Short mmCIF file of C-alpha atoms in Angstrom, two decimals:
data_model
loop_
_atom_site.label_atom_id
_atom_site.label_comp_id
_atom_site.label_asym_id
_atom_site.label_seq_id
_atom_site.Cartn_x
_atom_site.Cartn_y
_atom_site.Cartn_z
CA UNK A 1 -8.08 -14.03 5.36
CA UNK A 2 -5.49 -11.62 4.66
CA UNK A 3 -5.88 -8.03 4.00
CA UNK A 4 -4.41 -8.58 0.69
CA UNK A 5 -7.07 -11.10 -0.48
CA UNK A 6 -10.18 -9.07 1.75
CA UNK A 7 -8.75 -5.79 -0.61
CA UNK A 8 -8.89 -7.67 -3.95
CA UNK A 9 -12.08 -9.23 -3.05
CA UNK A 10 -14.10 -6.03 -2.52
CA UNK A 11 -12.81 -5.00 -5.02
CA UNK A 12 -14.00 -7.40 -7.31
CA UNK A 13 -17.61 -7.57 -5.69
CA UNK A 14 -17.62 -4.00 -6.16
CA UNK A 15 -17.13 -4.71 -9.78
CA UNK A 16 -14.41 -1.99 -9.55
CA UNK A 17 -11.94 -4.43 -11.83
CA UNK A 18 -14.22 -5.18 -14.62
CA UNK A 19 -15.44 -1.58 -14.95
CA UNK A 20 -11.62 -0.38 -15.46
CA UNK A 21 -10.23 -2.90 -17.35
CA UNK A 22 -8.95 -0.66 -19.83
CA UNK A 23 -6.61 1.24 -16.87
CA UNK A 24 -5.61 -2.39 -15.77
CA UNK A 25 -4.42 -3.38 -18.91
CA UNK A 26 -2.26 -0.23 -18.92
CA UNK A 27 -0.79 -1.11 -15.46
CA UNK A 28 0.08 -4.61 -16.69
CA UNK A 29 1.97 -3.09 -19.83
CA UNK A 30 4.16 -0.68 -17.60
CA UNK A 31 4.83 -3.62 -15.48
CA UNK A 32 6.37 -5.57 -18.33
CA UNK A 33 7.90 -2.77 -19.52
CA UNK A 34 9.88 -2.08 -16.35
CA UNK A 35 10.57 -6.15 -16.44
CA UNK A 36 11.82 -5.82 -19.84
CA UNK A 37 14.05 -3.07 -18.96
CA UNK A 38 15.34 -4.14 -15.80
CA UNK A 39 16.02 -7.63 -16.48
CA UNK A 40 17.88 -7.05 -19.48
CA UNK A 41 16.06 -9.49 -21.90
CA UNK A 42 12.55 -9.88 -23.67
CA UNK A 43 12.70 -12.85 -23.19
CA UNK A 44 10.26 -14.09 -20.41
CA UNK A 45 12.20 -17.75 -20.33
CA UNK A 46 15.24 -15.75 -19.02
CA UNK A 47 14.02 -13.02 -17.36
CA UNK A 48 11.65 -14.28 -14.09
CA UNK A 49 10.30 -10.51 -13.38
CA UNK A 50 9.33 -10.28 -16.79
CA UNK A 51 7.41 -13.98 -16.63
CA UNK A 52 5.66 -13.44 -13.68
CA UNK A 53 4.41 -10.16 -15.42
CA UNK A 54 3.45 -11.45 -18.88
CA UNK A 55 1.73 -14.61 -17.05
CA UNK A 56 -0.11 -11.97 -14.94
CA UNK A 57 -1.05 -10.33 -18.17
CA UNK A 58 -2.19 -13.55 -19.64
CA UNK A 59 -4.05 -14.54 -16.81
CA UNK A 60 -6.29 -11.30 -17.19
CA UNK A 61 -6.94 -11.59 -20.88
CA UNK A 62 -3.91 -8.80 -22.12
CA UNK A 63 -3.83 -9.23 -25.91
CA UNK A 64 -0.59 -10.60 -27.23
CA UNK A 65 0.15 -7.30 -29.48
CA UNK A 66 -0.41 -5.48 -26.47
CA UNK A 67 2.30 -7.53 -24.40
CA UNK A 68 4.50 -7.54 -27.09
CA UNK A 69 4.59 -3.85 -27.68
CA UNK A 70 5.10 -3.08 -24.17
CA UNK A 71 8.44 -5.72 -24.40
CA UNK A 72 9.75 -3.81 -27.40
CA UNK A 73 9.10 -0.37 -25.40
CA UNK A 74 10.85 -1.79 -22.50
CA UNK A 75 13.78 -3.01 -24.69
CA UNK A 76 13.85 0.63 -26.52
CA UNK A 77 12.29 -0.15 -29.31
CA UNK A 78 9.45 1.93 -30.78
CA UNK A 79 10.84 5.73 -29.42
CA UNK A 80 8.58 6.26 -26.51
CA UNK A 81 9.01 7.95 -23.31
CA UNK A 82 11.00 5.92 -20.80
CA UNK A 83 9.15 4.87 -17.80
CA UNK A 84 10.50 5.25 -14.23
CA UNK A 85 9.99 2.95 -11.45
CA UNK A 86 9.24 5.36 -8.16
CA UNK A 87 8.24 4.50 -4.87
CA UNK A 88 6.46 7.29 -2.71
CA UNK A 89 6.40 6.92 0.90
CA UNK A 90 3.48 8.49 2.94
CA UNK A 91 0.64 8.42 5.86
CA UNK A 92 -3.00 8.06 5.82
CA UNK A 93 -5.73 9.17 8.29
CA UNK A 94 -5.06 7.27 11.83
CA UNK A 95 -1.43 6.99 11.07
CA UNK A 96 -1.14 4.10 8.90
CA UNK A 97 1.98 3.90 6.82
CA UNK A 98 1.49 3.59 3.16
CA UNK A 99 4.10 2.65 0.36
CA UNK A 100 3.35 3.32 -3.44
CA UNK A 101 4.42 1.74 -6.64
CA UNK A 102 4.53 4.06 -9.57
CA UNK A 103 5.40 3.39 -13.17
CA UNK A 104 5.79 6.90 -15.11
CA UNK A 105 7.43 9.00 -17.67
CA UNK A 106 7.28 12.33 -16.17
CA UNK A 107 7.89 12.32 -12.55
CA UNK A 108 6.85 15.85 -11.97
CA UNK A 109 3.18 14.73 -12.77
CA UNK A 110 3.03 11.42 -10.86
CA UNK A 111 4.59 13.59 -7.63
CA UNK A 112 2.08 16.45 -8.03
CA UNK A 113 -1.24 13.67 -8.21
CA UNK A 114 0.11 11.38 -5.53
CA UNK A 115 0.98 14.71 -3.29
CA UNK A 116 -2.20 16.25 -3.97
CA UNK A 117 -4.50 12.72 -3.51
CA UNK A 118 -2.78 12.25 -0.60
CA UNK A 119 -3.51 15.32 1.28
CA UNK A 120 -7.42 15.67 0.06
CA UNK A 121 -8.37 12.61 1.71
CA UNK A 122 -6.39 13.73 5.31
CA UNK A 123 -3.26 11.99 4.35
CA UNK A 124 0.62 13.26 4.68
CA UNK A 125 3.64 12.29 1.80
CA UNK A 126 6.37 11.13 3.56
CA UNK A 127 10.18 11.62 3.43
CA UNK A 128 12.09 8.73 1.59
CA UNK A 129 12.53 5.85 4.18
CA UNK A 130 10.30 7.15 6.38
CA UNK A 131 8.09 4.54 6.31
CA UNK A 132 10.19 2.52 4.42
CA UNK A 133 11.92 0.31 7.16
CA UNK A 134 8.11 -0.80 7.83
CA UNK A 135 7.90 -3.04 4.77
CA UNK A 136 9.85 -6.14 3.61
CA UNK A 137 10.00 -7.07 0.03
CA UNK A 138 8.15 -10.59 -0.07
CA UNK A 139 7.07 -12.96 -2.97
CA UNK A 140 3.44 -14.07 -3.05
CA UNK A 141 2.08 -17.01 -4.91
CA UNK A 142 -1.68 -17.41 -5.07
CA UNK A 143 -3.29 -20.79 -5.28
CA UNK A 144 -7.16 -21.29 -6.27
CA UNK A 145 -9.00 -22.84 -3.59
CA UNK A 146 -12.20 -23.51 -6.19
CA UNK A 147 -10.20 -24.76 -8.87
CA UNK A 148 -9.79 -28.24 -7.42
CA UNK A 149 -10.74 -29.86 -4.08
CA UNK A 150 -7.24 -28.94 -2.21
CA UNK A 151 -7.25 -29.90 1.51
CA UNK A 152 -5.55 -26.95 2.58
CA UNK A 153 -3.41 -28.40 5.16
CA UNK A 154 -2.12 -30.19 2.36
CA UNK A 155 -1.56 -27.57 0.39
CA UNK A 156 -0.12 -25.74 3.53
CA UNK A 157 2.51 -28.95 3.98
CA UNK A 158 3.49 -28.56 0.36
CA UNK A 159 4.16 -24.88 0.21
CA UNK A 160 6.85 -25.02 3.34
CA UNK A 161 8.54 -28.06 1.73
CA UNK A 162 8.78 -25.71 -1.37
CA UNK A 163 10.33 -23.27 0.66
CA UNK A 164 7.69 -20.81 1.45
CA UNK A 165 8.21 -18.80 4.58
CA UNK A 166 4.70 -18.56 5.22
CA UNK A 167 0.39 -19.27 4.04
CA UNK A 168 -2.23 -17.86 4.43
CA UNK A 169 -5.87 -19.41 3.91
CA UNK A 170 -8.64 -17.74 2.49
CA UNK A 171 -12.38 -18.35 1.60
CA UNK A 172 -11.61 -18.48 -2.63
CA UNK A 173 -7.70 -18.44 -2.26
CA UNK A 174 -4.15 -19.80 0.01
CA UNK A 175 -1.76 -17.05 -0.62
CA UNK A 176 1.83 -18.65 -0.25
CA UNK A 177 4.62 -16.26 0.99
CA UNK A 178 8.11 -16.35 0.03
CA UNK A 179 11.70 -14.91 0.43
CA UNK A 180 11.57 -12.74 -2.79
CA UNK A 181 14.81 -14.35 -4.41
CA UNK A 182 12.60 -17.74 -4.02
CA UNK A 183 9.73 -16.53 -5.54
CA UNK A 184 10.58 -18.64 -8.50
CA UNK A 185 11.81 -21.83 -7.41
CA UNK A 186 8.40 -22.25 -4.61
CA UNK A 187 6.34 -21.06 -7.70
CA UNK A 188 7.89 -23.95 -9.91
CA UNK A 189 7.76 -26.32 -7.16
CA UNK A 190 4.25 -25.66 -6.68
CA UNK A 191 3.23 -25.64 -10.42
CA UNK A 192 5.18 -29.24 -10.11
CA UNK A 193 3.27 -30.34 -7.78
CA UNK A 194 -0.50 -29.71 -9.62
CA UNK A 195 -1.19 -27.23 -8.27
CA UNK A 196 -3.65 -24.34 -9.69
CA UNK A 197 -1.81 -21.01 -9.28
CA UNK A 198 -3.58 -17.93 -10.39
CA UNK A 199 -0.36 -15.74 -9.82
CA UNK A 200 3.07 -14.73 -8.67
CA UNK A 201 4.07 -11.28 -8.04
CA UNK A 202 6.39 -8.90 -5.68
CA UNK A 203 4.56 -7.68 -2.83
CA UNK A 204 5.32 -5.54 0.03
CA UNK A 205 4.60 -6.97 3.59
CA UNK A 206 4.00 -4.39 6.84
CA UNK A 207 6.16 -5.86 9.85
CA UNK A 208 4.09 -4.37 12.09
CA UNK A 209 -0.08 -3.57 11.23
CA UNK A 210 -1.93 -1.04 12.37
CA UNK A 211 -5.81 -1.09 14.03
CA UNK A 212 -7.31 2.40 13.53
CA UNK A 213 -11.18 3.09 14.32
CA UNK A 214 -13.23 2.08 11.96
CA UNK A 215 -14.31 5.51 10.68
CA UNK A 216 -10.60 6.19 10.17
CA UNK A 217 -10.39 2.78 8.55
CA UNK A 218 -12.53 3.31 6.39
CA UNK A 219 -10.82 6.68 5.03
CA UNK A 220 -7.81 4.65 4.82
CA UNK A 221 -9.30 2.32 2.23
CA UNK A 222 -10.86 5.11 0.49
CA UNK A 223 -7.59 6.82 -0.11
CA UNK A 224 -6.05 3.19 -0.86
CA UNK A 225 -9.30 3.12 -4.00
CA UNK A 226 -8.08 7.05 -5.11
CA UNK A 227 -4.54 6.35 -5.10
CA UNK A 228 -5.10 2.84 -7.02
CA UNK A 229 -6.96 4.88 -9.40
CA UNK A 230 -3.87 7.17 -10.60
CA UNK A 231 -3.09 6.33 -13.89
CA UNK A 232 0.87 6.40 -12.80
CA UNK A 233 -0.05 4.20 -9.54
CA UNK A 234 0.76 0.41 -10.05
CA UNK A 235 0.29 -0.71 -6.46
CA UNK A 236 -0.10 0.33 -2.85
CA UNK A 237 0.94 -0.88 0.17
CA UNK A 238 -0.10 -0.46 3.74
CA UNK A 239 0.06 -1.83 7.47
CA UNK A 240 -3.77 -1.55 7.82
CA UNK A 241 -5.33 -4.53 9.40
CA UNK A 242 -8.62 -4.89 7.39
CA UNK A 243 -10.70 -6.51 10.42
CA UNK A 244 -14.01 -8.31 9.17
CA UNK A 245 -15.90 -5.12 10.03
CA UNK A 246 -14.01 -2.66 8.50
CA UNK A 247 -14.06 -5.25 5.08
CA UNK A 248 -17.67 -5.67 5.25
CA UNK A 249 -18.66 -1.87 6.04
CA UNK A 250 -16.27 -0.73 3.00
CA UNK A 251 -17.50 -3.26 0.71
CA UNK A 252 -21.45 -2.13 1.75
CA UNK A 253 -20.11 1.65 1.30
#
């Protein structure tokens, strides 16, 4: 299983999504914000970014008035602060290369938080592009394995003819990667072709992973937890290989 589904499965069992639903239904609305704004529409039936966040919205139970008001903020309606999309670049303990999504409307706060989480838990900020050239802008499509009774090898077959560039198969998921400009036709081929997709988002995929101890490991996913936790943070992305052992001992911890 990927380190992608091992991290949201943790945190799940860890009960670490439920308990701050509140915080992710604030990350959702800055995500459709920025889709809003960037794509140029509120409109999710012309604007993909903006679908794929409003259907990830849906998908965790985002009240309607709550995705509509963060449409109308992104579309400058309603006078509010205008959020900024930032990306901080950085290392964690055992020199494992971290990129992080932020959403915010006062950079000078969001720098200071990152900066400062960063270095308490034995980390370093990075320069811009420093770690940058690590990471590849990929789509990913996830697929429920429980839903239904999918053979995954057929699943597999029907992703690549869809255009995918890659799967993955998990215990409860397949995750389905894709050329990011594609993300939308292999997710409509896919939804064409019955099958139960739980999501489709932007990711960020390490070309290269990294296999620190698993002391230093474990800090890694520690700081990964404290920098999720930011209100500003959206996402993070790293080229840790989360091994079996270093899932298990984190999810125990």
């Amino acid at each position: 299983m990927s380190g992608h589904s091992k991290w949201h499965s943790i945190r799940r069992s860890k009960g670490i999504l439920d308990q701050k639903r509140g915080q992710l239904f604030t990350k959702l609305a800055r995500d459709i914000t920025i889709a809003a704004r960037e794509g140029g529409s509120g409109d999710p039936d012309g604007n993909f970014r903006l679908r794929i966040a409003v259907d990830k919205a849906k998908a965790n139970n985002m009240p309607a008035d709550n995705i509509q008001r963060a449409i109308d903020r992104g579309m400058g309606k309603g006078g509010e602060a205008k959020l900024e999309e930032i990306y901080y670049e950085g290392y964690a303990p055992g020199g494992v290369a971290l990129m992080i999504e932020t959403a915010t409307d006062n950079r000078n706060r969001t720098n200071s938080e990152v900066r400062a989480t960063l270095s308490k838990a034995g980390g370093n900020p990075g320069e811009p592009g420093s770690v940058g050239w690590m990471f590849k802008t990929k789509g990913l499509i996830t697929i429920d394995l429980n839903a239904k009774k999918l053979d995954p090898d057929e699943v597999m077959l029907t992703a690549i003819d869809a255009g995918a560039d890659d799967v993955e198969v998990g215990e409860e998921a397949i995750e389905v990667y894709t050329e990011f400009q594609q993300l939308a036709a292999v997710r409509q081929a896919l939804l064409a072709a019955g099958l139960p997709l739980t999501g489709a988002e932007k990711t960020m995929l390490a070309t290269t992973t990294v296999n620190p101890e698993v002391e230093d490991g474990l800090r890694v996913m520690r700081l990964i937890e404290k920098l999720e936790d930011l209100d500003d943070v959206q996402k993070v992305y790293s080229n840790l290989e989360v091994t079996d052992e270093l899932a298990e001992q984190f999810a125990n911890s």
